[in-house]
């Protein structure tokens, strides 16, 4: 997304949809378009073949006093794969949550008033980077232990930080910083040892060598995916034949990218768009394939599973809410992971199972 007012265009622009603030007029009627792959209906939970549990009930616990966890949190047993994500309940309230990769065992990790968003796991699975306005004013970069302890603030800047990405070697967190009309990729030392601006762009995704970064360059409507060498600063545009490739996410082996494209442009408010997921070979742009076909937006970069066989992403409906969906990396086997009246977004798949 372009650097114009990132707080309004991304942070508040997205979570404001929860409160209907993103609407430009009257509410649209509910749209329940069958998903092209599995017949999943937008805005509705799939029928359950098992006895009901309190899972969905406890999702209302997002308004509970801090420190109140649900019984389902106990489902995060040893050896379970985990996904961290943002749950926004209003334009000014969002927290980081963690759930098992099957959608069970939700627990709330952050509990401060304000916005806590866009988690990214450390490669050892022990810490999570995220952005927050908890200090007042703009969004800054923080890290926290996976059990909610050990909060560390890493940036103090006049701009807004967003979309952190932790390098595979654990030393660096790449984050988008927006200030005025400009958005830059900033490399921040995970140990608090400093930072440097790498290049103009947003939505960083690391290659497995911890040296190259995939970033989105250019204006929102004409984005291109570019690989940047963090040592030399040299760059190479991915030769992908689409009009506005953006929000690219590299597979664990670096050979494949999944990204978003809005074929009908970006006219109006976000819930007028129709972003879909595509995949391509990072070396030559070949094997271009569309992965999703649905109303609403499929976006906010895909998170790959550690083995590269699955993906999880944010799927907006046309009324401004969002949930997480999960599928195989080729787009098959899609299913809904969360079902909440708020805005569930920006998922991050833990690199290691729950210890």
mmCIF file of N, CA and C in Angstrom, residues 216-336:
data_model
loop_
_atom_site.group_PDB
_atom_site.id
_atom_site.type_symbol
_atom_site.label_atom_id
_atom_site.label_comp_id
_atom_site.label_asym_id
_atom_site.label_seq_id
_atom_site.Cartn_x
_atom_site.Cartn_y
_atom_site.Cartn_z
ATOM 1 N N UNK A 216 7.057 -4.823 -1.595
ATOM 2 C CA UNK A 216 6.157 -4.226 -2.578
ATOM 3 C C UNK A 216 6.611 -2.795 -2.819
ATOM 4 N N UNK A 217 6.868 -2.461 -4.082
ATOM 5 C CA UNK A 217 7.278 -1.111 -4.445
ATOM 6 C C UNK A 217 6.218 -0.464 -5.315
ATOM 7 N N UNK A 218 6.219 0.866 -5.345
ATOM 8 C CA UNK A 218 5.304 1.593 -6.202
ATOM 9 C C UNK A 218 4.001 1.920 -5.516
ATOM 10 N N UNK A 219 3.150 2.688 -6.201
ATOM 11 C CA UNK A 219 1.843 3.048 -5.637
ATOM 12 C C UNK A 219 0.944 1.836 -5.532
ATOM 13 N N UNK A 220 -0.074 1.963 -4.703
ATOM 14 C CA UNK A 220 -0.958 0.840 -4.401
ATOM 15 C C UNK A 220 -1.570 0.232 -5.658
ATOM 16 N N UNK A 221 -1.975 1.071 -6.608
ATOM 17 C CA UNK A 221 -2.672 0.569 -7.790
ATOM 18 C C UNK A 221 -1.735 0.004 -8.850
ATOM 19 N N UNK A 222 -0.433 0.212 -8.678
ATOM 20 C CA UNK A 222 0.529 -0.284 -9.664
ATOM 21 C C UNK A 222 1.731 -0.912 -8.957
ATOM 22 N N UNK A 223 1.447 -1.692 -7.933
ATOM 23 C CA UNK A 223 2.524 -2.281 -7.154
ATOM 24 C C UNK A 223 3.300 -3.338 -7.925
ATOM 25 N N UNK A 224 4.565 -3.471 -7.582
ATOM 26 C CA UNK A 224 5.409 -4.524 -8.142
ATOM 27 C C UNK A 224 6.167 -5.192 -7.005
ATOM 28 N N UNK A 225 6.458 -6.465 -7.153
ATOM 29 C CA UNK A 225 7.221 -7.212 -6.156
ATOM 30 C C UNK A 225 8.688 -7.185 -6.541
ATOM 31 N N UNK A 226 9.526 -6.802 -5.586
ATOM 32 C CA UNK A 226 10.951 -6.625 -5.847
ATOM 33 C C UNK A 226 11.767 -7.326 -4.770
ATOM 34 N N UNK A 227 12.810 -8.037 -5.195
ATOM 35 C CA UNK A 227 13.733 -8.670 -4.263
ATOM 36 C C UNK A 227 14.916 -7.738 -4.031
ATOM 37 N N UNK A 228 15.182 -7.418 -2.781
ATOM 38 C CA UNK A 228 16.236 -6.473 -2.430
ATOM 39 C C UNK A 228 17.304 -7.180 -1.607
ATOM 40 N N UNK A 229 18.567 -6.969 -1.970
ATOM 41 C CA UNK A 229 19.699 -7.491 -1.209
ATOM 42 C C UNK A 229 19.970 -6.533 -0.055
ATOM 43 N N UNK A 230 19.859 -7.011 1.183
ATOM 44 C CA UNK A 230 19.997 -6.122 2.337
ATOM 45 C C UNK A 230 21.437 -5.686 2.581
ATOM 46 N N UNK A 231 22.407 -6.384 1.976
ATOM 47 C CA UNK A 231 23.812 -5.987 2.119
ATOM 48 C C UNK A 231 24.212 -4.933 1.099
ATOM 49 N N UNK A 232 23.859 -5.152 -0.172
ATOM 50 C CA UNK A 232 24.305 -4.266 -1.249
ATOM 51 C C UNK A 232 23.261 -3.233 -1.650
ATOM 52 N N UNK A 233 22.005 -3.509 -1.328
ATOM 53 C CA UNK A 233 20.934 -2.608 -1.732
ATOM 54 C C UNK A 233 20.457 -2.808 -3.159
ATOM 55 N N UNK A 234 21.081 -3.719 -3.894
ATOM 56 C CA UNK A 234 20.651 -3.988 -5.261
ATOM 57 C C UNK A 234 19.296 -4.681 -5.247
ATOM 58 N N UNK A 235 18.529 -4.481 -6.323
ATOM 59 C CA UNK A 235 17.186 -5.027 -6.357
ATOM 60 C C UNK A 235 16.891 -5.665 -7.716
ATOM 61 N N UNK A 236 15.919 -6.570 -7.704
ATOM 62 C CA UNK A 236 15.473 -7.255 -8.922
ATOM 63 C C UNK A 236 13.961 -7.395 -8.867
ATOM 64 N N UNK A 237 13.300 -6.814 -9.867
ATOM 65 C CA UNK A 237 11.851 -6.917 -9.916
ATOM 66 C C UNK A 237 11.438 -8.299 -10.386
ATOM 67 N N UNK A 238 10.463 -8.898 -9.701
ATOM 68 C CA UNK A 238 9.950 -10.193 -10.125
ATOM 69 C C UNK A 238 9.109 -10.008 -11.384
ATOM 70 N N UNK A 239 9.408 -10.779 -12.433
ATOM 71 C CA UNK A 239 8.685 -10.609 -13.705
ATOM 72 C C UNK A 239 7.320 -11.290 -13.694
ATOM 73 N N UNK A 240 6.390 -10.720 -12.919
ATOM 74 C CA UNK A 240 5.055 -11.297 -12.793
ATOM 75 C C UNK A 240 4.075 -10.441 -13.588
ATOM 76 N N UNK A 241 3.366 -11.063 -14.499
ATOM 77 C CA UNK A 241 2.508 -10.338 -15.438
ATOM 78 C C UNK A 241 1.108 -10.125 -14.867
ATOM 79 N N UNK A 242 1.014 -9.251 -13.867
ATOM 80 C CA UNK A 242 -0.274 -8.827 -13.311
ATOM 81 C C UNK A 242 -0.197 -7.319 -13.082
ATOM 82 N N UNK A 243 -1.337 -6.634 -13.008
ATOM 83 C CA UNK A 243 -1.305 -5.167 -12.953
ATOM 84 C C UNK A 243 -0.886 -4.567 -11.626
ATOM 85 N N UNK A 244 -1.072 -5.254 -10.510
ATOM 86 C CA UNK A 244 -0.772 -4.631 -9.213
ATOM 87 C C UNK A 244 -0.435 -5.683 -8.164
ATOM 88 N N UNK A 245 0.619 -6.426 -8.383
ATOM 89 C CA UNK A 245 1.053 -7.430 -7.410
ATOM 90 C C UNK A 245 1.525 -6.733 -6.138
ATOM 91 N N UNK A 246 1.013 -7.186 -4.992
ATOM 92 C CA UNK A 246 1.414 -6.561 -3.736
ATOM 93 C C UNK A 246 1.257 -7.562 -2.598
ATOM 94 N N UNK A 247 1.811 -7.199 -1.429
ATOM 95 C CA UNK A 247 1.711 -8.033 -0.229
ATOM 96 C C UNK A 247 2.235 -9.441 -0.491
ATOM 97 N N UNK A 248 3.443 -9.530 -1.053
ATOM 98 C CA UNK A 248 4.029 -10.828 -1.358
ATOM 99 C C UNK A 248 4.549 -11.536 -0.123
ATOM 100 N N UNK A 249 4.425 -12.871 -0.118
ATOM 101 C CA UNK A 249 4.919 -13.695 0.987
ATOM 102 C C UNK A 249 5.696 -14.865 0.399
ATOM 103 N N UNK A 250 6.967 -14.969 0.757
ATOM 104 C CA UNK A 250 7.834 -16.020 0.229
ATOM 105 C C UNK A 250 7.622 -17.330 0.967
ATOM 106 N N UNK A 251 7.657 -18.434 0.220
ATOM 107 C CA UNK A 251 7.598 -19.761 0.822
ATOM 108 C C UNK A 251 8.859 -20.006 1.637
ATOM 109 N N UNK A 252 8.827 -20.951 2.557
ATOM 110 C CA UNK A 252 10.010 -21.213 3.393
ATOM 111 C C UNK A 252 11.275 -21.516 2.594
ATOM 112 N N UNK A 253 11.136 -22.115 1.400
ATOM 113 C CA UNK A 253 12.328 -22.384 0.593
ATOM 114 C C UNK A 253 12.646 -21.245 -0.364
ATOM 115 N N UNK A 254 11.835 -20.203 -0.386
ATOM 116 C CA UNK A 254 12.093 -19.027 -1.205
ATOM 117 C C UNK A 254 11.785 -19.171 -2.674
ATOM 118 N N UNK A 255 11.262 -20.309 -3.093
ATOM 119 C CA UNK A 255 11.056 -20.548 -4.523
ATOM 120 C C UNK A 255 9.705 -20.075 -5.036
ATOM 121 N N UNK A 256 8.771 -19.850 -4.133
ATOM 122 C CA UNK A 256 7.412 -19.514 -4.528
ATOM 123 C C UNK A 256 6.942 -18.296 -3.755
ATOM 124 N N UNK A 257 6.147 -17.470 -4.401
ATOM 125 C CA UNK A 257 5.548 -16.317 -3.733
ATOM 126 C C UNK A 257 4.039 -16.386 -3.880
ATOM 127 N N UNK A 258 3.340 -16.068 -2.806
ATOM 128 C CA UNK A 258 1.899 -15.859 -2.862
ATOM 129 C C UNK A 258 1.656 -14.380 -2.606
ATOM 130 N N UNK A 259 0.803 -13.773 -3.407
ATOM 131 C CA UNK A 259 0.599 -12.337 -3.324
ATOM 132 C C UNK A 259 -0.852 -12.007 -3.655
ATOM 133 N N UNK A 260 -1.217 -10.744 -3.433
ATOM 134 C CA UNK A 260 -2.583 -10.285 -3.693
ATOM 135 C C UNK A 260 -2.634 -9.444 -4.955
ATOM 136 N N UNK A 261 -3.770 -9.530 -5.638
ATOM 137 C CA UNK A 261 -4.045 -8.731 -6.832
ATOM 138 C C UNK A 261 -5.501 -8.297 -6.768
ATOM 139 N N UNK A 262 -5.774 -7.037 -7.085
ATOM 140 C CA UNK A 262 -7.156 -6.585 -7.189
ATOM 141 C C UNK A 262 -7.444 -6.302 -8.662
ATOM 142 N N UNK A 263 -8.126 -7.234 -9.289
ATOM 143 C CA UNK A 263 -8.356 -7.120 -10.722
ATOM 144 C C UNK A 263 -9.347 -6.019 -11.074
ATOM 145 N N UNK A 264 -10.214 -5.642 -10.139
ATOM 146 C CA UNK A 264 -11.172 -4.576 -10.435
ATOM 147 C C UNK A 264 -10.713 -3.229 -9.883
ATOM 148 N N UNK A 265 -9.421 -3.145 -9.563
ATOM 149 C CA UNK A 265 -8.878 -1.878 -9.110
ATOM 150 C C UNK A 265 -9.138 -1.621 -7.641
ATOM 151 N N UNK A 266 -8.945 -0.371 -7.240
ATOM 152 C CA UNK A 266 -9.072 0.005 -5.839
ATOM 153 C C UNK A 266 -9.946 1.249 -5.691
ATOM 154 N N UNK A 267 -11.077 1.210 -6.372
ATOM 155 C CA UNK A 267 -12.008 2.325 -6.317
ATOM 156 C C UNK A 267 -12.887 2.207 -5.082
ATOM 157 N N UNK A 268 -13.104 3.332 -4.408
ATOM 158 C CA UNK A 268 -13.978 3.321 -3.239
ATOM 159 C C UNK A 268 -13.261 2.867 -1.986
ATOM 160 N N UNK A 269 -14.023 2.366 -1.020
ATOM 161 C CA UNK A 269 -13.479 1.905 0.253
ATOM 162 C C UNK A 269 -13.040 0.454 0.111
ATOM 163 N N UNK A 270 -12.230 -0.070 1.057
ATOM 164 C CA UNK A 270 -11.709 -1.434 0.915
ATOM 165 C C UNK A 270 -12.746 -2.509 0.670
ATOM 166 N N UNK A 271 -13.939 -2.380 1.251
ATOM 167 C CA UNK A 271 -14.911 -3.434 1.016
ATOM 168 C C UNK A 271 -15.625 -3.304 -0.326
ATOM 169 N N UNK A 272 -15.147 -2.380 -1.186
ATOM 170 C CA UNK A 272 -15.567 -2.348 -2.585
ATOM 171 C C UNK A 272 -14.584 -3.109 -3.479
ATOM 172 N N UNK A 273 -13.413 -3.423 -2.958
ATOM 173 C CA UNK A 273 -12.387 -4.061 -3.771
ATOM 174 C C UNK A 273 -12.633 -5.560 -3.866
ATOM 175 N N UNK A 274 -11.767 -6.230 -4.608
ATOM 176 C CA UNK A 274 -11.840 -7.683 -4.674
ATOM 177 C C UNK A 274 -10.427 -8.250 -4.858
ATOM 178 N N UNK A 275 -9.652 -8.200 -3.776
ATOM 179 C CA UNK A 275 -8.298 -8.745 -3.823
ATOM 180 C C UNK A 275 -8.356 -10.274 -3.794
ATOM 181 N N UNK A 276 -7.592 -10.902 -4.673
ATOM 182 C CA UNK A 276 -7.497 -12.354 -4.731
ATOM 183 C C UNK A 276 -6.041 -12.777 -4.578
ATOM 184 N N UNK A 277 -5.828 -14.006 -4.152
ATOM 185 C CA UNK A 277 -4.483 -14.534 -3.983
ATOM 186 C C UNK A 277 -4.011 -15.221 -5.262
ATOM 187 N N UNK A 278 -2.764 -14.955 -5.606
ATOM 188 C CA UNK A 278 -2.094 -15.587 -6.742
ATOM 189 C C UNK A 278 -0.774 -16.178 -6.262
ATOM 190 N N UNK A 279 -0.225 -17.076 -7.040
ATOM 191 C CA UNK A 279 1.092 -17.641 -6.742
ATOM 192 C C UNK A 279 1.928 -17.679 -8.014
ATOM 193 N N UNK A 280 3.236 -17.603 -7.839
ATOM 194 C CA UNK A 280 4.147 -17.637 -8.988
ATOM 195 C C UNK A 280 5.525 -18.089 -8.526
ATOM 196 N N UNK A 281 6.345 -18.484 -9.495
ATOM 197 C CA UNK A 281 7.739 -18.855 -9.245
ATOM 198 C C UNK A 281 8.553 -17.579 -9.079
ATOM 199 N N UNK A 282 9.345 -17.481 -8.011
ATOM 200 C CA UNK A 282 10.094 -16.253 -7.743
ATOM 201 C C UNK A 282 11.254 -16.054 -8.712
ATOM 202 N N UNK A 283 11.700 -17.111 -9.371
ATOM 203 C CA UNK A 283 12.859 -16.978 -10.260
ATOM 204 C C UNK A 283 12.496 -16.321 -11.585
ATOM 205 N N UNK A 284 11.338 -16.670 -12.134
ATOM 206 C CA UNK A 284 11.013 -16.195 -13.481
ATOM 207 C C UNK A 284 9.568 -15.739 -13.651
ATOM 208 N N UNK A 285 8.786 -15.786 -12.581
ATOM 209 C CA UNK A 285 7.393 -15.375 -12.677
ATOM 210 C C UNK A 285 6.482 -16.391 -13.324
ATOM 211 N N UNK A 286 7.010 -17.555 -13.644
ATOM 212 C CA UNK A 286 6.215 -18.584 -14.299
ATOM 213 C C UNK A 286 5.287 -19.282 -13.297
ATOM 214 N N UNK A 287 4.514 -20.207 -13.815
ATOM 215 C CA UNK A 287 3.547 -20.960 -12.999
ATOM 216 C C UNK A 287 2.570 -20.026 -12.285
ATOM 217 N N UNK A 288 2.219 -18.930 -12.956
ATOM 218 C CA UNK A 288 1.261 -17.984 -12.387
ATOM 219 C C UNK A 288 -0.104 -18.652 -12.257
ATOM 220 N N UNK A 289 -0.669 -18.601 -11.055
ATOM 221 C CA UNK A 289 -1.929 -19.285 -10.799
ATOM 222 C C UNK A 289 -2.751 -18.487 -9.802
ATOM 223 N N UNK A 290 -4.044 -18.414 -10.064
ATOM 224 C CA UNK A 290 -4.955 -17.777 -9.132
ATOM 225 C C UNK A 290 -5.427 -18.808 -8.111
ATOM 226 N N UNK A 291 -5.346 -18.462 -6.827
ATOM 227 C CA UNK A 291 -5.662 -19.412 -5.763
ATOM 228 C C UNK A 291 -7.053 -19.227 -5.171
ATOM 229 N N UNK A 292 -7.596 -18.026 -5.211
ATOM 230 C CA UNK A 292 -8.903 -17.769 -4.612
ATOM 231 C C UNK A 292 -9.828 -17.110 -5.626
ATOM 232 N N UNK A 293 -11.107 -17.355 -5.466
ATOM 233 C CA UNK A 293 -12.138 -16.721 -6.291
ATOM 234 C C UNK A 293 -13.349 -16.508 -5.390
ATOM 235 N N UNK A 294 -13.500 -15.319 -4.873
ATOM 236 C CA UNK A 294 -14.557 -15.062 -3.904
ATOM 237 C C UNK A 294 -14.867 -13.574 -3.857
ATOM 238 N N UNK A 295 -16.019 -13.232 -3.297
ATOM 239 C CA UNK A 295 -16.308 -11.841 -3.014
ATOM 240 C C UNK A 295 -15.454 -11.406 -1.833
ATOM 241 N N UNK A 296 -15.291 -10.103 -1.681
ATOM 242 C CA UNK A 296 -14.457 -9.623 -0.586
ATOM 243 C C UNK A 296 -12.983 -9.691 -0.940
ATOM 244 N N UNK A 297 -12.138 -9.424 0.047
ATOM 245 C CA UNK A 297 -10.696 -9.365 -0.162
ATOM 246 C C UNK A 297 -9.980 -10.531 0.501
ATOM 247 N N UNK A 298 -9.059 -11.144 -0.226
ATOM 248 C CA UNK A 298 -8.141 -12.145 0.325
ATOM 249 C C UNK A 298 -6.766 -11.497 0.320
ATOM 250 N N UNK A 299 -6.236 -11.200 1.518
ATOM 251 C CA UNK A 299 -5.056 -10.325 1.552
ATOM 252 C C UNK A 299 -4.383 -10.330 2.923
ATOM 253 N N UNK A 300 -3.720 -9.189 3.242
ATOM 254 C CA UNK A 300 -2.924 -9.018 4.467
ATOM 255 C C UNK A 300 -1.945 -10.190 4.572
ATOM 256 N N UNK A 301 -0.767 -10.095 4.007
ATOM 257 C CA UNK A 301 0.039 -11.200 3.481
ATOM 258 C C UNK A 301 -0.227 -12.586 4.050
ATOM 259 N N UNK A 302 -0.244 -13.526 3.150
ATOM 260 C CA UNK A 302 -0.381 -14.939 3.495
ATOM 261 C C UNK A 302 0.724 -15.354 4.455
ATOM 262 N N UNK A 303 0.396 -16.199 5.428
ATOM 263 C CA UNK A 303 1.409 -16.822 6.282
ATOM 264 C C UNK A 303 1.530 -18.282 5.870
ATOM 265 N N UNK A 304 2.740 -18.694 5.537
ATOM 266 C CA UNK A 304 3.005 -20.074 5.159
ATOM 267 C C UNK A 304 3.194 -20.943 6.397
ATOM 268 N N UNK A 305 2.817 -22.201 6.307
ATOM 269 C CA UNK A 305 3.176 -23.166 7.344
ATOM 270 C C UNK A 305 4.673 -23.438 7.249
ATOM 271 N N UNK A 306 5.300 -23.882 8.326
ATOM 272 C CA UNK A 306 6.749 -24.111 8.308
ATOM 273 C C UNK A 306 7.208 -25.095 7.234
ATOM 274 N N UNK A 307 6.353 -26.060 6.875
ATOM 275 C CA UNK A 307 6.744 -27.027 5.849
ATOM 276 C C UNK A 307 6.394 -26.573 4.432
ATOM 277 N N UNK A 308 5.782 -25.400 4.302
ATOM 278 C CA UNK A 308 5.469 -24.863 2.988
ATOM 279 C C UNK A 308 4.297 -25.527 2.291
ATOM 280 N N UNK A 309 3.544 -26.343 3.014
ATOM 281 C CA UNK A 309 2.444 -27.083 2.388
ATOM 282 C C UNK A 309 1.079 -26.425 2.587
ATOM 283 N N UNK A 310 1.000 -25.473 3.497
ATOM 284 C CA UNK A 310 -0.284 -24.847 3.805
ATOM 285 C C UNK A 310 -0.113 -23.345 3.939
ATOM 286 N N UNK A 311 -1.234 -22.646 3.931
ATOM 287 C CA UNK A 311 -1.213 -21.192 4.081
ATOM 288 C C UNK A 311 -2.440 -20.751 4.871
ATOM 289 N N UNK A 312 -2.327 -19.607 5.508
ATOM 290 C CA UNK A 312 -3.436 -18.998 6.226
ATOM 291 C C UNK A 312 -3.435 -17.524 5.871
ATOM 292 N N UNK A 313 -4.649 -16.939 5.734
ATOM 293 C CA UNK A 313 -4.731 -15.553 5.298
ATOM 294 C C UNK A 313 -5.996 -14.899 5.840
ATOM 295 N N UNK A 314 -6.114 -13.587 5.589
ATOM 296 C CA UNK A 314 -7.269 -12.809 5.994
ATOM 297 C C UNK A 314 -8.264 -12.746 4.851
ATOM 298 N N UNK A 315 -9.519 -13.102 5.122
ATOM 299 C CA UNK A 315 -10.579 -13.008 4.129
ATOM 300 C C UNK A 315 -11.641 -12.047 4.636
ATOM 301 N N UNK A 316 -11.761 -10.898 3.979
ATOM 302 C CA UNK A 316 -12.794 -9.927 4.336
ATOM 303 C C UNK A 316 -14.117 -10.320 3.705
ATOM 304 N N UNK A 317 -15.203 -9.999 4.392
ATOM 305 C CA UNK A 317 -16.490 -10.076 3.709
ATOM 306 C C UNK A 317 -16.850 -8.665 3.229
ATOM 307 N N UNK A 318 -17.993 -8.520 2.607
ATOM 308 C CA UNK A 318 -18.335 -7.237 2.014
ATOM 309 C C UNK A 318 -19.020 -6.282 2.980
ATOM 310 N N UNK A 319 -19.116 -6.667 4.254
ATOM 311 C CA UNK A 319 -19.691 -5.771 5.255
ATOM 312 C C UNK A 319 -18.639 -5.219 6.205
ATOM 313 N N UNK A 320 -17.378 -5.584 5.995
ATOM 314 C CA UNK A 320 -16.322 -4.989 6.779
ATOM 315 C C UNK A 320 -15.726 -5.856 7.854
ATOM 316 N N UNK A 321 -16.258 -7.031 8.116
ATOM 317 C CA UNK A 321 -15.631 -7.938 9.075
ATOM 318 C C UNK A 321 -14.612 -8.806 8.336
ATOM 319 N N UNK A 322 -13.897 -9.639 9.077
ATOM 320 C CA UNK A 322 -12.911 -10.522 8.455
ATOM 321 C C UNK A 322 -12.662 -11.711 9.359
ATOM 322 N N UNK A 323 -12.285 -12.825 8.763
ATOM 323 C CA UNK A 323 -11.883 -14.019 9.485
ATOM 324 C C UNK A 323 -10.665 -14.615 8.808
ATOM 325 N N UNK A 324 -10.038 -15.562 9.497
ATOM 326 C CA UNK A 324 -8.903 -16.265 8.920
ATOM 327 C C UNK A 324 -9.383 -17.512 8.198
ATOM 328 N N UNK A 325 -8.789 -17.769 7.053
ATOM 329 C CA UNK A 325 -9.046 -18.988 6.295
ATOM 330 C C UNK A 325 -7.719 -19.718 6.100
ATOM 331 N N UNK A 326 -7.813 -21.011 5.957
ATOM 332 C CA UNK A 326 -6.623 -21.849 5.829
ATOM 333 C C UNK A 326 -6.831 -22.816 4.668
ATOM 334 N N UNK A 327 -5.763 -23.152 3.970
ATOM 335 C CA UNK A 327 -5.858 -24.054 2.823
ATOM 336 C C UNK A 327 -4.483 -24.623 2.532
ATOM 337 N N UNK A 328 -4.441 -25.582 1.635
ATOM 338 C CA UNK A 328 -3.161 -26.047 1.126
ATOM 339 C C UNK A 328 -2.546 -24.934 0.281
ATOM 340 N N UNK A 329 -1.249 -25.009 0.070
ATOM 341 C CA UNK A 329 -0.550 -23.932 -0.622
ATOM 342 C C UNK A 329 -0.971 -23.789 -2.078
ATOM 343 N N UNK A 330 -1.628 -24.812 -2.632
ATOM 344 C CA UNK A 330 -2.124 -24.705 -4.004
ATOM 345 C C UNK A 330 -3.555 -24.190 -4.056
ATOM 346 N N UNK A 331 -4.107 -23.788 -2.914
ATOM 347 C CA UNK A 331 -5.443 -23.231 -2.851
ATOM 348 C C UNK A 331 -6.539 -24.238 -2.599
ATOM 349 N N UNK A 332 -6.213 -25.504 -2.540
ATOM 350 C CA UNK A 332 -7.231 -26.528 -2.329
ATOM 351 C C UNK A 332 -7.470 -26.757 -0.839
ATOM 352 N N UNK A 333 -8.591 -27.422 -0.522
ATOM 353 C CA UNK A 333 -8.884 -27.772 0.866
ATOM 354 C C UNK A 333 -9.150 -26.588 1.757
ATOM 355 N N UNK A 334 -9.747 -25.549 1.223
ATOM 356 C CA UNK A 334 -9.953 -24.331 2.004
ATOM 357 C C UNK A 334 -10.992 -24.557 3.107
ATOM 358 N N UNK A 335 -10.718 -23.977 4.272
ATOM 359 C CA UNK A 335 -11.699 -24.013 5.351
ATOM 360 C C UNK A 335 -11.533 -22.761 6.206
ATOM 361 N N UNK A 336 -12.584 -22.449 6.911
ATOM 362 C CA UNK A 336 -12.603 -21.262 7.751
ATOM 363 C C UNK A 336 -11.965 -21.588 9.097
#
